[in-house]
Coordinates of C-alpha atoms and ligand atoms in Angstrom, one line a residue:
X1 CA 0.0 0.0 0.0
X2 CA 1.3 3.5 -0.8
X3 CA 0.1 6.4 1.3
X4 CA 1.6 9.7 0.2
X5 CA 1.6 12.8 2.4
X6 CA 1.9 16.5 1.6
X7 CA 0.2 19.1 -0.6
X8 CA -2.1 18.0 -3.5
X9 CA -0.6 17.6 -7.0
X10 CA -0.2 20.5 -9.3
X11 CA -3.3 21.3 -11.3
X12 CA -3.9 23.8 -14.0
X13 CA -7.2 25.5 -13.8
X14 CA -8.4 22.8 -11.5
X15 CA -7.7 20.0 -14.0
X16 CA -5.0 17.4 -13.1
X17 CA -2.3 17.4 -15.8
X18 CA -0.8 14.3 -17.5
X19 CA 3.0 14.4 -17.4
X20 CA 3.4 13.3 -21.0
X21 CA 7.2 13.7 -21.4
X22 CA 9.3 12.0 -18.7
X23 CA 13.0 11.9 -18.0
X24 CA 14.3 8.9 -16.0
X25 CA 18.0 8.7 -15.0
X26 CA 19.5 5.4 -13.9
X27 CA 17.1 3.7 -16.4
X28 CA 19.4 0.8 -17.4
X29 CA 18.3 -1.5 -14.5
X30 CA 16.2 -1.9 -11.5
X31 CA 13.7 0.7 -10.5
X32 CA 14.5 3.2 -13.3
X33 CA 14.0 0.5 -15.9
X34 CA 10.8 -0.7 -14.3
X35 CA 9.4 2.9 -14.2
X36 CA 10.2 3.3 -17.9
X37 CA 8.0 0.2 -18.6
X38 CA 5.3 1.5 -16.3
X39 CA 5.1 4.9 -18.0
X40 CA 5.5 3.6 -21.6
X41 CA 2.6 1.3 -20.9
X42 CA 0.6 4.5 -20.1
X43 CA 1.5 6.1 -23.4
X44 CA 4.0 8.6 -22.1
X45 CA 7.2 9.7 -24.0
X46 CA 10.5 8.9 -22.4
X47 CA 14.1 10.2 -22.3
X48 CA 16.1 7.5 -20.6
X49 CA 19.6 8.0 -19.3
X50 CA 22.4 5.8 -17.8
X51 CA 26.0 4.9 -18.5
X52 CA 25.4 1.3 -19.8
X53 CA 24.2 2.2 -23.3
X54 CA 23.9 -1.4 -24.6
X55 CA 21.3 -2.0 -21.9
X56 CA 19.5 1.3 -22.7
X57 CA 19.4 0.2 -26.4
X58 CA 17.8 -3.1 -25.5
X59 CA 15.2 -1.4 -23.4
X60 CA 14.6 1.1 -26.2
X61 CA 14.0 -1.6 -28.8
X62 CA 11.7 -3.6 -26.5
X63 CA 9.7 -0.6 -25.4
X64 CA 9.3 0.6 -29.0
X65 CA 8.0 -2.8 -30.1
X66 CA 5.6 -3.1 -27.2
X67 CA 4.4 0.4 -26.9
X68 CA 4.7 2.1 -30.3
X69 CA 2.6 5.1 -29.2
X70 CA 5.4 6.2 -26.9
X71 CA 8.5 8.0 -28.2
X72 CA 11.5 6.6 -26.4
X73 CA 14.9 8.4 -26.5
X74 CA 18.0 6.8 -24.9
X75 CA 21.3 8.6 -24.2
X76 CA 24.5 7.9 -22.4
X77 CA 24.9 10.0 -19.2
X78 CA 27.1 10.0 -16.2
X79 CA 25.2 12.0 -13.6
X80 CA 28.5 13.0 -11.8
X81 CA 29.3 15.1 -14.9
X82 CA 27.3 18.3 -14.3
X83 CA 28.0 19.7 -17.7
X84 CA 26.8 16.6 -19.4
X85 CA 23.6 16.5 -17.3
X86 CA 22.8 20.1 -18.4
X87 CA 23.5 19.3 -22.1
X88 CA 21.5 16.1 -22.1
X89 CA 18.5 17.5 -20.2
X90 CA 18.4 20.5 -22.6
X91 CA 18.7 18.2 -25.6
X92 CA 15.9 16.0 -24.3
X93 CA 13.7 19.1 -23.8
X94 CA 14.5 20.1 -27.4
X95 CA 13.6 16.7 -28.8
X96 CA 10.5 16.0 -26.7
X97 CA 9.1 19.5 -26.5
X98 CA 8.9 20.0 -22.8
X99 CA 10.1 18.0 -19.8
X100 CA 6.9 17.5 -17.8
X101 CA 8.5 15.2 -15.2
X102 CA 12.1 14.4 -14.3
X103 CA 12.8 11.4 -12.2
X104 CA 16.2 11.7 -10.5
X105 CA 16.7 8.0 -9.9
X106 CA 20.4 7.1 -10.7
X107 CA 22.2 6.0 -7.6
X108 CA 24.9 3.8 -6.1
X109 CA 24.3 1.4 -3.2
X110 CA 26.6 0.2 -0.4
X111 CA 30.0 1.7 0.3
X112 CA 32.4 0.6 3.0
X113 CA 32.7 1.0 6.8
X114 CA 34.3 4.3 7.5
X115 CA 38.0 3.7 8.6
X116 CA 38.4 0.5 6.6
X117 CA 40.6 2.2 4.1
X118 CA 38.1 2.4 1.3
X119 CA 37.5 6.1 1.0
X120 CA 37.0 5.8 -2.8
X121 CA 33.9 3.6 -2.4
X122 CA 32.2 6.0 0.0
X123 CA 33.3 9.0 -2.1
X124 CA 31.7 7.5 -5.2
X125 CA 28.4 7.0 -3.3
X126 CA 28.4 10.6 -2.2
X127 CA 29.5 11.9 -5.6
X128 CA 26.7 10.0 -7.4
X129 CA 23.9 10.3 -4.8
X130 CA 24.5 13.8 -3.6
X131 CA 26.5 15.8 -6.2
X132 CA 24.8 13.9 -9.1
X133 CA 21.4 14.6 -7.6
X134 CA 22.4 18.3 -7.2
X135 CA 23.5 18.5 -10.8
X136 CA 20.3 16.9 -12.1
X137 CA 18.2 19.1 -9.8
X138 CA 20.0 22.3 -10.9
X139 CA 19.2 21.5 -14.6
X140 CA 15.7 20.2 -13.9
X141 CA 14.7 23.3 -11.9
X142 CA 16.1 25.7 -14.5
X143 CA 14.2 23.9 -17.3
X144 CA 11.0 23.8 -15.3
X145 CA 11.1 27.4 -14.3
X146 CA 11.7 28.4 -18.0
X147 CA 8.9 26.2 -19.3
X148 CA 6.6 27.3 -16.4
X149 CA 5.7 23.9 -15.1
X150 CA 7.0 20.5 -14.1
X151 CA 7.2 17.6 -11.6
X152 CA 10.6 16.8 -10.1
X153 CA 10.9 13.4 -8.4
X154 CA 13.8 12.6 -6.2
X155 CA 14.6 9.0 -5.3
X156 CA 15.7 9.1 -1.7
X157 CA 15.3 6.1 0.7
X158 CA 13.9 4.9 4.0
X159 CA 17.6 5.0 5.0
X160 CA 17.5 8.8 4.9
X161 CA 16.2 9.1 8.5
X162 CA 18.9 7.5 10.6
X163 CA 22.7 7.3 10.4
X164 CA 23.5 3.7 9.5
X165 CA 26.7 1.8 10.6
X166 CA 29.1 -0.2 8.4
X167 CA 28.8 -0.3 4.6
X168 CA 25.6 1.7 4.7
X169 CA 27.1 4.8 6.3
X170 CA 27.8 6.9 3.2
X171 CA 24.6 5.7 1.5
X172 CA 22.3 6.7 4.5
X173 CA 24.1 10.1 4.6
X174 CA 23.7 10.6 0.9
X175 CA 19.9 9.9 1.1
X176 CA 19.6 12.3 4.1
X177 CA 21.1 14.9 1.8
X178 CA 18.6 14.0 -1.0
X179 CA 15.7 14.3 1.3
X180 CA 16.9 17.7 2.6
X181 CA 17.5 19.0 -1.0
X182 CA 13.9 17.9 -1.9
X183 CA 12.5 19.9 1.1
X184 CA 14.5 22.9 0.2
X185 CA 13.5 22.9 -3.5
X186 CA 9.8 22.4 -2.6
X187 CA 9.9 25.6 -0.5
X188 CA 11.7 27.4 -3.3
X189 CA 8.8 26.7 -5.7
X190 CA 5.8 26.9 -3.3
X191 CA 4.2 29.7 -5.3
X192 CA 5.1 28.3 -8.8
X193 CA 3.4 25.5 -10.8
X194 CA 6.3 23.2 -10.1
X195 CA 5.9 20.1 -7.9
X196 CA 8.6 18.3 -6.0
X197 CA 8.1 14.7 -4.7
X198 CA 10.6 12.8 -2.6
X199 CA 10.3 9.1 -2.6
X200 CA 11.4 7.0 0.4
X201 CA 11.4 3.3 -0.7
X202 CA 12.2 0.5 1.7
X203 CA 14.1 -2.5 0.5
X204 CA 13.2 -3.6 -3.0
X205 CA 15.1 -6.5 -4.7
X206 CA 17.2 -5.1 -7.5
X207 CA 20.8 -5.3 -8.8
X208 CA 21.7 -2.8 -6.1
X209 CA 21.2 -5.4 -3.3
X210 CA 21.7 -8.6 -5.3
X211 CA 23.2 -11.3 -3.1
X212 CA 22.5 -9.4 0.2
X213 CA 20.5 -11.7 2.4
X214 CA 18.1 -10.9 5.2
X215 CA 17.1 -7.4 4.2
X216 CA 14.0 -6.7 6.3
X217 CA 10.6 -6.3 4.7
X218 CA 12.1 -6.6 1.2
X219 CA 9.6 -6.7 -1.7
X220 CA 10.2 -7.9 -5.2
X221 CA 11.1 -5.5 -8.0
X222 CA 7.8 -5.7 -9.9
X223 CA 5.7 -4.8 -6.8
X224 CA 8.1 -2.1 -5.9
X225 CA 8.0 -0.5 -9.3
X226 CA 4.2 -0.6 -9.4
X227 CA 3.9 1.1 -6.0
X228 CA 6.6 3.7 -7.0
X229 CA 4.7 4.6 -10.2
X230 CA 1.5 5.0 -8.2
X231 CA 3.2 7.3 -5.7
X232 CA 4.8 9.3 -8.5
X233 CA 1.5 9.9 -10.2
X234 CA 0.0 11.1 -6.9
X235 CA 2.6 13.9 -6.8
X236 CA 2.5 14.4 -3.1
X237 CA 5.5 16.0 -1.3
X238 CA 6.8 12.7 0.0
X239 CA 5.9 9.0 0.0
X240 CA 7.1 5.9 1.7
X241 CA 7.0 2.8 -0.5
X242 CA 5.4 0.7 0.7
X243 CA 3.8 3.0 3.3
X244 CA 3.7 0.1 5.7
X245 CA 5.9 -0.7 7.5
X246 CA 8.3 2.1 6.4
X247 CA 6.5 5.2 7.4
X248 CA 6.1 4.3 11.1
X249 CA 9.4 2.3 11.1
X250 CA 11.5 5.3 10.0
X251 CA 9.8 7.4 12.6
X252 CA 10.7 4.8 15.3
X253 CA 14.2 4.4 13.9
X254 CA 14.9 8.2 14.3
X255 CA 14.3 7.8 18.1
X256 CA 16.0 4.5 18.8
X257 CA 19.1 4.5 21.0
X258 CA 22.4 3.8 19.2
X259 CA 22.8 0.4 20.8
X260 CA 19.4 -0.7 19.5
X261 CA 20.4 0.4 16.0
X262 CA 23.7 -1.5 16.3
X263 CA 21.8 -4.7 17.2
X264 CA 19.5 -4.3 14.1
X265 CA 22.5 -3.9 11.7
Ligands
NAP301 N1 16.5 -1.2 -4.4 C1 16.3 -0.6 -3.2 O1 16.1 -1.4 -2.2 C2 16.2 0.9 -3.0 C3 15.7 1.4 -1.8 C4 15.6 2.7 -1.6 C5 16.1 3.6 -2.6 N2 16.7 3.0 -3.8 C6 17.2 4.0 -4.8 O2 16.6 3.7 -6.0 C7 17.5 4.2 -7.1 C8 17.6 3.0 -8.1 O3 18.2 1.9 -7.5 P1 18.0 0.4 -8.0 O4 17.6 -0.3 -6.8 O5 17.1 0.4 -9.2 O6 19.5 0.0 -8.3 P2 20.2 -0.5 -9.6 O7 19.4 -1.6 -10.3 O8 21.6 -0.7 -9.2 O9 20.1 0.8 -10.6 C9 20.9 1.9 -10.4 C10 20.8 2.8 -11.7 O10 21.6 3.9 -11.5 C11 22.5 4.1 -12.6 N3 23.7 4.8 -12.2 C12 24.5 4.6 -11.2 N4 25.6 5.5 -11.2 C13 25.3 6.3 -12.2 C14 26.0 7.4 -12.8 N5 27.1 7.9 -12.2 N6 25.4 8.1 -13.9 C15 24.3 7.6 -14.4 N7 23.6 6.6 -13.9 C16 24.1 5.9 -12.9 C17 22.8 2.7 -13.1 O11 23.0 2.7 -14.5 P3 24.5 2.6 -15.1 O12 25.4 1.8 -14.2 O13 24.2 2.0 -16.5 O14 25.0 4.0 -15.3 C18 21.4 2.0 -12.9 O15 20.6 2.2 -14.0 C19 18.8 4.5 -6.4 O16 18.8 5.9 -6.2 C20 18.7 3.8 -5.1 O17 19.4 4.5 -4.1 C21 16.7 1.7 -4.0

């Protein structure tokens, strides 16, 4: 079940708008790829980005065959390259007409316990999940302000609400930053026809957590993607996916003593 909280979605003259042209970053696998299928099935046009272009090409060919009414563009993009993000988003806007929704989804998972000598792994997580999200948000907001509308979606995590020990430390910190950036941008555009949604998924089985056992309350990719698409379409300020158990659980986690968090990890 998805229960989203926050202000109602953007409407124009009281009519809910369809977000026809949608950008998805990190679309070569997992949740980004799943969302591409969800929105293509609804007849939306897509600009899909990731670094693994052979995967994007396969997705393009399959989507074009199955959903010929949708225009699907695929392009190589490393979200840590802010200039490339700007160029690619502008080029997608040029090719599709307007970017009605931008889903900032690309992300890296686990890093390394701090102090274990693997600075590079944690730096890559922060580079992608924080600076990459910032670069995408910068370009997205500029485009949406110029075109006078849009829906920005940030993929945070249920991990955003409590510092996590071990290999999750940099990841949890990065998602706290994403959630904070989402709140900030939402306040920036309060009086404009631009909507910002921050998603907080719990564990969903994808390549990111392949081979990691015993992840609590994990759901399969298909169910996760279906719930995420529904939450995105609702356009609320934030959503936990699924709402239960993650909404109450994150609220409890925030208050748990450190020792209890250590026992859970
Ligand atoms: N799965 C979960 O349990 C879960 C829970 C909460 C939040 N999330 C978030 O959901 C998002 C998607 O994760 P997922 O589970 O679908 O994992 P995934 O299957 O590993 O997908 C990650 C995607 O991000 C892309 N990516 C990574 N670094 C990139 C970069 N520098 N530039 C461009 N694209 C990059 C990857 O594409 P390339 O490698 O081809 O570039 C891939 O398409 C992430 O932000 C993740 O933190 C996932």
